[in-house]
mmCIF file of C-alpha atoms in Angstrom:
data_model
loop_
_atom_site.group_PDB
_atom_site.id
_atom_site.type_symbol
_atom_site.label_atom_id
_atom_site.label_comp_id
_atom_site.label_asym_id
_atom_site.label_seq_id
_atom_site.Cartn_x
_atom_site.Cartn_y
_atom_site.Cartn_z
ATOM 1 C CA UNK A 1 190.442 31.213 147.941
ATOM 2 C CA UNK A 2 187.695 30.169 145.774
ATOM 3 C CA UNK A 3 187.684 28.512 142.104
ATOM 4 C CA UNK A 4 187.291 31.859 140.484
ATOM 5 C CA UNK A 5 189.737 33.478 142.541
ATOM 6 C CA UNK A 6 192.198 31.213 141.350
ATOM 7 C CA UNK A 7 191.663 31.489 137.470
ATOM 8 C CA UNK A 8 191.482 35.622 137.972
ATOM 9 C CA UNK A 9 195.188 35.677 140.009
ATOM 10 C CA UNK A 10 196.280 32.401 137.943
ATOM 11 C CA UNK A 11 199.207 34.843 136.187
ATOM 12 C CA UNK A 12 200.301 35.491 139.670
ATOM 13 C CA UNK A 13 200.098 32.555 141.071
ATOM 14 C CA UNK A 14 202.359 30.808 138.194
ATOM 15 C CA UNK A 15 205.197 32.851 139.230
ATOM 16 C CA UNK A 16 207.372 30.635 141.464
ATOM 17 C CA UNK A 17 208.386 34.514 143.535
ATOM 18 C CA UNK A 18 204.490 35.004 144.253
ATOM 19 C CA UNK A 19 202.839 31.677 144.360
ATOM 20 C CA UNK A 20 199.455 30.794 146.068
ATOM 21 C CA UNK A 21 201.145 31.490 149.315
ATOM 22 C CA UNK A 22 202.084 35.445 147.977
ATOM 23 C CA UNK A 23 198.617 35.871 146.186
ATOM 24 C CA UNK A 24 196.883 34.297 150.005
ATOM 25 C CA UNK A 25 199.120 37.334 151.552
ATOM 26 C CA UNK A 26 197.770 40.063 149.233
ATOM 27 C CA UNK A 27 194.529 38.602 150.120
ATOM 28 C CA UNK A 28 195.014 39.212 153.420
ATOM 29 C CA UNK A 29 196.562 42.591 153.364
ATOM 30 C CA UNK A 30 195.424 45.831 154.282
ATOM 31 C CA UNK A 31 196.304 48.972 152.540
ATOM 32 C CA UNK A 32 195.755 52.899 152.756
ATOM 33 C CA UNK A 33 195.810 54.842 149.608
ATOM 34 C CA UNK A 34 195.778 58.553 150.881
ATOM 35 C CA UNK A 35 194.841 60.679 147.582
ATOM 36 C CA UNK A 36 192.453 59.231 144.698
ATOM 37 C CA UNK A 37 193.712 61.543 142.461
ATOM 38 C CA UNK A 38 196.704 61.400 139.561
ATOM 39 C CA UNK A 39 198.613 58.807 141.531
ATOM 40 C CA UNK A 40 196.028 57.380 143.741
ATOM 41 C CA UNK A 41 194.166 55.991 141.106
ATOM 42 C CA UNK A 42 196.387 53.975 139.052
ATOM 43 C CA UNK A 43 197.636 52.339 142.222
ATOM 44 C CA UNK A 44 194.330 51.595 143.460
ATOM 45 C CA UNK A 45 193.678 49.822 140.096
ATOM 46 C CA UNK A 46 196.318 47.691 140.083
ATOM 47 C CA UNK A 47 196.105 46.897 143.436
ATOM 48 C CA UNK A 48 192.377 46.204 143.293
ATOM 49 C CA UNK A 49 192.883 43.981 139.859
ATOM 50 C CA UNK A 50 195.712 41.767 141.819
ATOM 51 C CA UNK A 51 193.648 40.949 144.772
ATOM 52 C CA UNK A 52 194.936 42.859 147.865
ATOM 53 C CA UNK A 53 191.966 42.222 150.302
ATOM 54 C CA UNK A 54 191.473 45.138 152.072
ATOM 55 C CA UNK A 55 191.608 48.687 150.176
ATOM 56 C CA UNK A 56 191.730 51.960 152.216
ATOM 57 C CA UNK A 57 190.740 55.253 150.267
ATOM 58 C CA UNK A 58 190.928 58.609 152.445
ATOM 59 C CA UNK A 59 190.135 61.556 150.358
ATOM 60 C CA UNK A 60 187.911 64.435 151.237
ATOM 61 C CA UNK A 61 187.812 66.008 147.543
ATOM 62 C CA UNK A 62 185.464 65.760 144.721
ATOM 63 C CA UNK A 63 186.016 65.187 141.301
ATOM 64 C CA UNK A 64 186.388 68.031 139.031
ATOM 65 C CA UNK A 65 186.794 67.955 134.921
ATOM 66 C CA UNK A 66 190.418 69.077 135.224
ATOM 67 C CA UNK A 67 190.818 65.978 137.161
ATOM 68 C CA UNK A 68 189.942 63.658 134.061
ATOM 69 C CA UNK A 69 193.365 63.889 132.222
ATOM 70 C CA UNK A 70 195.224 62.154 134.546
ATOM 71 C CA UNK A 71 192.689 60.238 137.064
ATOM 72 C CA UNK A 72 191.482 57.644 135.077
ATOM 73 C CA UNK A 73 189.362 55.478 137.563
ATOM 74 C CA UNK A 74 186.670 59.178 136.802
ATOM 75 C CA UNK A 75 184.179 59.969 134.007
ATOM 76 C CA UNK A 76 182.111 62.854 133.343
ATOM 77 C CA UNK A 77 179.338 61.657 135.219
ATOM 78 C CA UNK A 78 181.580 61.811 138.307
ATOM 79 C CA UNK A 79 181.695 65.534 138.536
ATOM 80 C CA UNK A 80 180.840 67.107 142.154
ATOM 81 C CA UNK A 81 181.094 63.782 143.248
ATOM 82 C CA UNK A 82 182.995 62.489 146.017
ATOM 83 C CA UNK A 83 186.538 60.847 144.686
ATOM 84 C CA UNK A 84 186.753 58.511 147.486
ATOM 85 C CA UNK A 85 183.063 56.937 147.138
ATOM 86 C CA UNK A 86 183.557 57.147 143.678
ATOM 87 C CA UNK A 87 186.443 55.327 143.153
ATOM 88 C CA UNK A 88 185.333 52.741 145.433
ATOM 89 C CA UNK A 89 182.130 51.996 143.293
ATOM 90 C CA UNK A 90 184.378 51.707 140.392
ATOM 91 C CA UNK A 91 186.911 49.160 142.115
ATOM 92 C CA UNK A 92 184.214 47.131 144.324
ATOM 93 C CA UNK A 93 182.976 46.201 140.080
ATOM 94 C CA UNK A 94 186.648 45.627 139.232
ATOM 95 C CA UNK A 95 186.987 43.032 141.553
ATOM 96 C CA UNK A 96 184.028 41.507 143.752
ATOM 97 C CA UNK A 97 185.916 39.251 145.846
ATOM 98 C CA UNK A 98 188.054 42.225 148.060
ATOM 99 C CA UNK A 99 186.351 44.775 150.210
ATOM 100 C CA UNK A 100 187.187 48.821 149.290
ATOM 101 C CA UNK A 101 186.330 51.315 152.329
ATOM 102 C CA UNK A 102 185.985 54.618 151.315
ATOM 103 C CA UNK A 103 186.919 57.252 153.388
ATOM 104 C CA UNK A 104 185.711 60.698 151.955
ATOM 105 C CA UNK A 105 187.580 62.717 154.335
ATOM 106 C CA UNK A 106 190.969 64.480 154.750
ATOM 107 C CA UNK A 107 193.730 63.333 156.993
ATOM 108 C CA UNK A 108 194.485 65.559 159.723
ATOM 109 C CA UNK A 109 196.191 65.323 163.167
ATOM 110 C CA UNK A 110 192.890 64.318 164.963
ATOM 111 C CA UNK A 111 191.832 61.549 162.599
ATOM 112 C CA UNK A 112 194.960 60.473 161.301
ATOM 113 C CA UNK A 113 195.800 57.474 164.040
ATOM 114 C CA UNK A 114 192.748 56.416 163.743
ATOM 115 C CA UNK A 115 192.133 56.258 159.855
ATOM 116 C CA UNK A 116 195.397 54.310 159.432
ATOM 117 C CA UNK A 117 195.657 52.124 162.155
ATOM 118 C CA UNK A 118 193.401 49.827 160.557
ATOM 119 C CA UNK A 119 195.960 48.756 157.759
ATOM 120 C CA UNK A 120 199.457 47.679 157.484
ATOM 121 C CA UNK A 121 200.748 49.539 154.517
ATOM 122 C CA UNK A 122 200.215 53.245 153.826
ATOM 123 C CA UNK A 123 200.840 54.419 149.987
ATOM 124 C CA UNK A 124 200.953 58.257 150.197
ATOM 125 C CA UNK A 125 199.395 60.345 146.887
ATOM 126 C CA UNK A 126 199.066 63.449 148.451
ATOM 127 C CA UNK A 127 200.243 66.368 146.510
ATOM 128 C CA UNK A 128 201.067 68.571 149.381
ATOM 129 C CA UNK A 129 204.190 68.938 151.987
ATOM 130 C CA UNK A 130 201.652 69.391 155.032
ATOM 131 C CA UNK A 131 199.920 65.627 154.133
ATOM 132 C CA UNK A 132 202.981 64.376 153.089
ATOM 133 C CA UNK A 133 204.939 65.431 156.890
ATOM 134 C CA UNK A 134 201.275 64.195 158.528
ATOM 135 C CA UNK A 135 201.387 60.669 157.342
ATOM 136 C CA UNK A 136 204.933 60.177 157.356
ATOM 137 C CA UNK A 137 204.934 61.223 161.075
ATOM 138 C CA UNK A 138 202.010 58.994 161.534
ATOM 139 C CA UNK A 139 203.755 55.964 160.205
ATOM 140 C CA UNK A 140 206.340 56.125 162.579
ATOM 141 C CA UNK A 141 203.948 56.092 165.250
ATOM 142 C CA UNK A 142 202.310 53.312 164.218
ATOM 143 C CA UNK A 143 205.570 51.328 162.714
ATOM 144 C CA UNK A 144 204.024 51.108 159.427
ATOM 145 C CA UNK A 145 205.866 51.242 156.017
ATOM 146 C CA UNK A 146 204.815 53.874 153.823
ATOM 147 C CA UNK A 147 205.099 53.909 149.994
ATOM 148 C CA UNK A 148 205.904 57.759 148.010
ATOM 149 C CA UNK A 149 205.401 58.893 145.006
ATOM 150 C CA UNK A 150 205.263 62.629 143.553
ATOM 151 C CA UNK A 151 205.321 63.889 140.504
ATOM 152 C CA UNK A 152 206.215 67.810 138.766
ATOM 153 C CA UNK A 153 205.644 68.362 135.086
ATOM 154 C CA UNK A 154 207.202 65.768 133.355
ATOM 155 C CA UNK A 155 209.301 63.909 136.585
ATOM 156 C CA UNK A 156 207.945 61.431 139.095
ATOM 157 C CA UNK A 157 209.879 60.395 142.203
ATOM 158 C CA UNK A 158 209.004 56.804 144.099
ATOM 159 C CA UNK A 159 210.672 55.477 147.780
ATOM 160 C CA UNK A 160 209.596 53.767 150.473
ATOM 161 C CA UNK A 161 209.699 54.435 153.767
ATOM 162 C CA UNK A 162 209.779 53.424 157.249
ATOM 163 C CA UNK A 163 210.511 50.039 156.545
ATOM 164 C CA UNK A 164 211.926 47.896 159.219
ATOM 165 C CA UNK A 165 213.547 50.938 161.089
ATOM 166 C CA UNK A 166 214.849 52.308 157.623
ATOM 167 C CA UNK A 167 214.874 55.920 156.699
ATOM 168 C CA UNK A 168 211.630 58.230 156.900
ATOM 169 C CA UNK A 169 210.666 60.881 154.903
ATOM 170 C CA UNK A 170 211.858 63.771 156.923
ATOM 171 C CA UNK A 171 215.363 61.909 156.610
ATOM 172 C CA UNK A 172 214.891 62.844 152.927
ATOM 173 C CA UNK A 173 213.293 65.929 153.346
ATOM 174 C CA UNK A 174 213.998 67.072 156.052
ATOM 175 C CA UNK A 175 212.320 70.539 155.416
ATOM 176 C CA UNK A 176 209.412 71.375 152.522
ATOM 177 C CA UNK A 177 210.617 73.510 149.684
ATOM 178 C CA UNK A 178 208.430 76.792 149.381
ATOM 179 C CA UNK A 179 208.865 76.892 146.049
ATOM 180 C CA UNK A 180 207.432 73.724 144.900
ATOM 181 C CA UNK A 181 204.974 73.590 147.879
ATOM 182 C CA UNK A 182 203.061 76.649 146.371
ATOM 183 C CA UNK A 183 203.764 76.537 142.877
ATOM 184 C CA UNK A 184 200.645 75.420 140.472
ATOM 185 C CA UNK A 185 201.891 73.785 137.861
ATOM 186 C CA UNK A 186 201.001 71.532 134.782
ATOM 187 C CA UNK A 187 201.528 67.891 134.829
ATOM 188 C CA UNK A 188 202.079 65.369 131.925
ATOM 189 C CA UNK A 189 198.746 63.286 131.404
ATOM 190 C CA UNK A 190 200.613 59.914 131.843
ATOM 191 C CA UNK A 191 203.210 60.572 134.191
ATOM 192 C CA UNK A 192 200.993 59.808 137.421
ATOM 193 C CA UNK A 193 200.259 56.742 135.673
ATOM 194 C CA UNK A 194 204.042 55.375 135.530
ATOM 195 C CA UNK A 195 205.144 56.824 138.531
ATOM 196 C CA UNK A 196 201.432 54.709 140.488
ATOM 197 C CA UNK A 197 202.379 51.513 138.818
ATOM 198 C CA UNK A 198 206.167 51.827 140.028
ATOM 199 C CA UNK A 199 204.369 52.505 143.557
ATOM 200 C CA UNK A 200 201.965 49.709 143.555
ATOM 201 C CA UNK A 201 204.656 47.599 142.323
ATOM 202 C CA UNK A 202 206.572 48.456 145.812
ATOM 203 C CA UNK A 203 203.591 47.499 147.602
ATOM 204 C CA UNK A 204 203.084 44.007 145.924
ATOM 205 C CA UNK A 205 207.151 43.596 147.131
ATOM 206 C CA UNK A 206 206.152 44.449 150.457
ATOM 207 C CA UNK A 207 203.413 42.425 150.912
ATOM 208 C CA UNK A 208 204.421 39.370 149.218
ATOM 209 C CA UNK A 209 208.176 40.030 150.618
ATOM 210 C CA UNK A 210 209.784 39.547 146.877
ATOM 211 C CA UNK A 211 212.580 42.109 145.474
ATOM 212 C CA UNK A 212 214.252 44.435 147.448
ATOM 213 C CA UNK A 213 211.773 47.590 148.311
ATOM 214 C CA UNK A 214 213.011 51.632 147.530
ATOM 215 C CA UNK A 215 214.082 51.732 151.421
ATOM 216 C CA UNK A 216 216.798 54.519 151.794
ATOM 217 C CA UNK A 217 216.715 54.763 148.004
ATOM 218 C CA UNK A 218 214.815 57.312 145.808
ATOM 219 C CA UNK A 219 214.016 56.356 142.203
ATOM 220 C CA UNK A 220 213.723 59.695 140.072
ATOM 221 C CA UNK A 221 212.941 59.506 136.268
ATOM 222 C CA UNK A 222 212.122 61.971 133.296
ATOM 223 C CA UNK A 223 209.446 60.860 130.646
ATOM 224 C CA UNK A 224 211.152 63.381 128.399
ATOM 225 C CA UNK A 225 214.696 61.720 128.523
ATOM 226 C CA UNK A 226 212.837 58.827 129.894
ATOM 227 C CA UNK A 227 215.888 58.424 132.251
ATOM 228 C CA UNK A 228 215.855 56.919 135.203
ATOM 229 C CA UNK A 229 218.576 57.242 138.154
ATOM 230 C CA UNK A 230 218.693 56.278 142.106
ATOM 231 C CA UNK A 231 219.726 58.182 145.116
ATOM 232 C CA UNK A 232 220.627 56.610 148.263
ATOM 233 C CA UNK A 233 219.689 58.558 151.549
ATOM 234 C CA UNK A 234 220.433 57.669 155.088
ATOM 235 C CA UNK A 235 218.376 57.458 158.311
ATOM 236 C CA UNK A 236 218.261 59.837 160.973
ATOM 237 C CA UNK A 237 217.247 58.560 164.371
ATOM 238 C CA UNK A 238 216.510 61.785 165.631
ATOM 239 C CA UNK A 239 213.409 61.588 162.625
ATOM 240 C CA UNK A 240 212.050 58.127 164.877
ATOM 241 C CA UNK A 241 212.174 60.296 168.111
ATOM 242 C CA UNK A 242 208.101 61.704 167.009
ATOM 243 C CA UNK A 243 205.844 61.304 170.131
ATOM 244 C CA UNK A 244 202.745 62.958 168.724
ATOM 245 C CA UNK A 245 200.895 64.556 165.614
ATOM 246 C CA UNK A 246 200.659 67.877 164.871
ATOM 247 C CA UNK A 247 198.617 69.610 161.886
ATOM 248 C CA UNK A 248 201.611 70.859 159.712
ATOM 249 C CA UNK A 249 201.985 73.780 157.985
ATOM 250 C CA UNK A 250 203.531 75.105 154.435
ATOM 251 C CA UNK A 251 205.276 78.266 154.711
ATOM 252 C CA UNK A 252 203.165 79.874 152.254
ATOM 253 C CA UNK A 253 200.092 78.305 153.614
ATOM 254 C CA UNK A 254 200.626 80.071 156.792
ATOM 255 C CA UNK A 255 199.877 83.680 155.479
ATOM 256 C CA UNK A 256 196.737 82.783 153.541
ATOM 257 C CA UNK A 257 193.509 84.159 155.170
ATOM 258 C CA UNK A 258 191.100 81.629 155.685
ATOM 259 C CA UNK A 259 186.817 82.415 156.391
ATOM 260 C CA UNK A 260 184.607 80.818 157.792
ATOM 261 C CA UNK A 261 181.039 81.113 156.520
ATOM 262 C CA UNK A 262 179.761 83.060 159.182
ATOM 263 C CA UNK A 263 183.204 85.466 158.551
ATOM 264 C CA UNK A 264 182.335 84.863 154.409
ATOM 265 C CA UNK A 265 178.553 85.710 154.380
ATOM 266 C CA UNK A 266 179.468 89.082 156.999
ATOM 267 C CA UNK A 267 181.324 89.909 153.986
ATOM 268 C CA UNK A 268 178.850 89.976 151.517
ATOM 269 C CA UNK A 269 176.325 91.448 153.535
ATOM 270 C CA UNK A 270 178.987 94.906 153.404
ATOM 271 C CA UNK A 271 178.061 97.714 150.945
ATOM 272 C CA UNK A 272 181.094 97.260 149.466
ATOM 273 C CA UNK A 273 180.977 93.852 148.288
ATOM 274 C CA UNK A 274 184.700 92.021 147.650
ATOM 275 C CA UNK A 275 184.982 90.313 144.646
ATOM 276 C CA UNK A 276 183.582 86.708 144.578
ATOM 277 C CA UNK A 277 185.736 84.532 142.427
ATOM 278 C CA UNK A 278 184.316 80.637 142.016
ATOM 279 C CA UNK A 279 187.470 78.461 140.565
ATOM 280 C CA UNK A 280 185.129 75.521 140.648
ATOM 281 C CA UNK A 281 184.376 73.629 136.869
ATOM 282 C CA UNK A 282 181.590 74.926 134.685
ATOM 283 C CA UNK A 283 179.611 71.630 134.998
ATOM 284 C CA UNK A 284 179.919 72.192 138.907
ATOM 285 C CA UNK A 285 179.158 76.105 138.420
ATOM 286 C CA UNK A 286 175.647 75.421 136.693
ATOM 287 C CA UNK A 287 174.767 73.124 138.740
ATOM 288 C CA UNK A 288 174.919 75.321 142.028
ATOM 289 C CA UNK A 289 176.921 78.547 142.778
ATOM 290 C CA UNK A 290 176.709 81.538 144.711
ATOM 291 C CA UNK A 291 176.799 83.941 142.151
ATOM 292 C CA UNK A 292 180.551 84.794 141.442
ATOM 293 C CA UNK A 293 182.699 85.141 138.540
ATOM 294 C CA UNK A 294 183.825 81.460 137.695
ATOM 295 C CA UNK A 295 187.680 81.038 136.191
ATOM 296 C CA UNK A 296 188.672 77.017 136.912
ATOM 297 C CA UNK A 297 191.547 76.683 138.914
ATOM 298 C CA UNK A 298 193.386 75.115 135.830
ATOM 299 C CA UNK A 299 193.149 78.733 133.944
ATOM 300 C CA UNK A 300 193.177 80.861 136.558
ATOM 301 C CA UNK A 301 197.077 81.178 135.947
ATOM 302 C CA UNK A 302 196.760 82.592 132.303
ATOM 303 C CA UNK A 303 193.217 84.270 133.053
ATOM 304 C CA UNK A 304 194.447 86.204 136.329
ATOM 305 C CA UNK A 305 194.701 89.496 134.569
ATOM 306 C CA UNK A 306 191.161 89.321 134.376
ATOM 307 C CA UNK A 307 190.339 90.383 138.467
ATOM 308 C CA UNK A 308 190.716 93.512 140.069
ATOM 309 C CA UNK A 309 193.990 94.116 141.266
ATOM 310 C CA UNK A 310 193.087 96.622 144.229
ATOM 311 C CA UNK A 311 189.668 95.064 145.483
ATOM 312 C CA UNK A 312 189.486 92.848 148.187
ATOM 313 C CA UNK A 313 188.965 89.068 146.116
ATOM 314 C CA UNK A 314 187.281 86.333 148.136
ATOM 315 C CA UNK A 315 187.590 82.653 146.136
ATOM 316 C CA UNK A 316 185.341 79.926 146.783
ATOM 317 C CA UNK A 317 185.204 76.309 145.223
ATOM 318 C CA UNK A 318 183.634 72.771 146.619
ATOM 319 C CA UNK A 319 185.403 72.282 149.418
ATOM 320 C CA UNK A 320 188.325 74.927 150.439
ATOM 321 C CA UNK A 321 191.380 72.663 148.718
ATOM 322 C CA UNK A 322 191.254 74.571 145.359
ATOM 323 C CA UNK A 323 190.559 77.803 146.603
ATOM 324 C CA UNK A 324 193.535 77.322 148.450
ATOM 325 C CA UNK A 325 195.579 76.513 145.887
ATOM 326 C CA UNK A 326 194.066 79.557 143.905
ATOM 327 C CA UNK A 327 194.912 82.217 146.428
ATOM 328 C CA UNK A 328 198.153 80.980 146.627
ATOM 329 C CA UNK A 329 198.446 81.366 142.540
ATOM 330 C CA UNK A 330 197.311 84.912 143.198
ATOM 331 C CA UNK A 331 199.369 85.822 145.853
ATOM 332 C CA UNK A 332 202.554 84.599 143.562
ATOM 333 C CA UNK A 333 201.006 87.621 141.273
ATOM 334 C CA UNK A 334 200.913 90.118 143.598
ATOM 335 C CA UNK A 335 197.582 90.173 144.682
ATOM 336 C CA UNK A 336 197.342 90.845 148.333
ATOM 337 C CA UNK A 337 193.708 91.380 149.062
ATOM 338 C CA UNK A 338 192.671 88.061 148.632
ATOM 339 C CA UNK A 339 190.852 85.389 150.628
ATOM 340 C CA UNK A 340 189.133 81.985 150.326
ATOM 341 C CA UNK A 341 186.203 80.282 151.871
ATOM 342 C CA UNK A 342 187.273 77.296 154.319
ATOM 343 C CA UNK A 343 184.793 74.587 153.481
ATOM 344 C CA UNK A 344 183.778 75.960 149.980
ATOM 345 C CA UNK A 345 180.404 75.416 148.933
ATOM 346 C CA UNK A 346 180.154 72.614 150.688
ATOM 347 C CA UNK A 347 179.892 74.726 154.105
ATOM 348 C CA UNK A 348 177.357 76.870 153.155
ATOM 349 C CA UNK A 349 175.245 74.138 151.783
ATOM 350 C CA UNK A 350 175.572 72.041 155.126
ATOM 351 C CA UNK A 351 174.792 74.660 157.349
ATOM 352 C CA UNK A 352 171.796 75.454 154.926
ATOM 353 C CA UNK A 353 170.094 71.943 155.638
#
């Protein structure tokens, strides 16, 4: 650890719990922050700014404007980009002396071994039961620890898992809720931002073995009430017993019809055309579209009323996770002619080069 090194981390190396020896570990960890969104962001900051020396980010998304209200490492300019490169820019200026891999892709069954294997602690932002069962699952596998944190309106949840044989997620949750799993919902503009500093803060514990870590406890607190309690859970062996990956699956997820482009553009090529519904941002909308009627997926909710109710509705946005998210919105309204294009733009464009 060099001269500068030392004055940067000099706050954390006065405290007799971290010490040179606990800011030398965080040097030498190795962490995966799946998600660079709400939650990912604020604990890739603070990990970044207290030296951990290898950051992981896996996310396949790109930034939209809705995004800005909550994921604060994003400006403007960052629209249509990729989150994952982007926020790796952004931290690699933060702090010179670690090393941030970006990984602009989404975790799945095939790649998920692979993509974490390389680090020793896994802090989960996803915002969806199917990533959330995916990496826990992996974790086991691979005997890593995994930090949590989720967060619904105005409440954030934080645990840790998988620590030294301790419970795993599926021991508390053992099942995804439907509701919540395919609800699209508002979130408070600073709640992401508490409930990633309470998660990075379980990661410095881990690394630098200080504190006692959320293991088989789950910290819950309102910023209305601004109340804070703890739940103790147990582990279930039988939740260890996982001998391979597989892709899961919400239960609303399962019924949504998914095109491909070659399925998409057959179509549009009918006479009768469906409607094409981009819930993409207006920045990302003029600057390349195919020609729909754009509502952003953070209106579409009051602005619904607005589509045909009996024509068939295909939805479209960058890359297949908000059109998703949109038909599932739609569906919870009762439309049941609706669609959305796997891939997104994204998959036309590629297959255009």
């Amino acid at each position: 650890m060099n001269q500068e090194e030392l004055e940067r981390y000099n706050r954390h190396i006065r405290l007799p719990e971290i010490g040179l020896q606990g800011q030398k570990l965080l040097k030498q960890a190795h962490v995966a922050v799946i998600g660079a969104g709400g939650l990912g962001c604020p604990v890739l900051q603070y990990l970044t700014a207290v030296g951990v020396g290898t950051i992981g980010i896996i996310d396949g998304d790109t930034v939209s404007l809705s995004n800005l209200q909550r994921q604060i490492l994003f400006s403007p300019e960052h629209i249509g980009q990729s989150k994952a490169e982007t926020a790796a820019h952004v931290l690699r200026q933060q702090n010179p002396h670690i090393e941030v891999i970006a990984h602009p892709v989404f975790l799945n069954a095939a790649n998920a071994l692979t993509l974490l294997g390389n680090y020793d602690i896994i802090v989960d932002g996803s915002d969806n039961f199917a990533t959330r069962y995916l990496v826990n699952d992996a974790c086991v596998l691979l005997n890593n620890p995994l930090v949590f944190g989720s967060i619904f309106k105005f409440e954030g949840q934080v645990s840790v898992f998988n620590y030294r044989g301790g419970p795993t997620y599926r021991c508390l949750y053992p099942e995804p809720s439907e509701l919540e799993a395919c609800s699209v919902v508002g979130v408070l503009g600073v709640l992401p931002g508490i409930t990633g500093c309470l998660m990075a803060n379980e990661v410095i514990k881990l690394i630098t073995n200080i504190g006692e870590p959320l293991s088989g406890t789950l910290l819950c607190f309102n910023t209305l009430q601004f109340s804070f309690s703890t739940f103790s859970f147990e582990l279930n062996p039988e939740n260890l017993r996982i001998t391979a990956l597989q892709d899961a699956s919400q239960t609303c997820e399962a019924v949504i019809s998914e095109l491909t482009v070659s399925e998409f553009w057959q179509w549009m090529n009918q006479d009768d055309k469906p409607f094409l519904l981009d819930v993409r941002e207006a920045e990302e909308y003029e600057r390349d579209n195919l020609g729909g009627a754009l509502i952003p997926l953070a209106e579409l909710a009051v602005r619904y009323h607005e589509l045909p109710a009996h024509q068939t509705i295909i939805v479209h946005c960058q890359s297949g996770i908000r059109s998703k998210k949109a038909v599932q919105l739609l569906q919870e309204k009762g439309f049941t002619q609706v669609h959305h294009l796997s891939g997104g733009l994204h998959a036309i464009r590629q297959l255009q080069l």
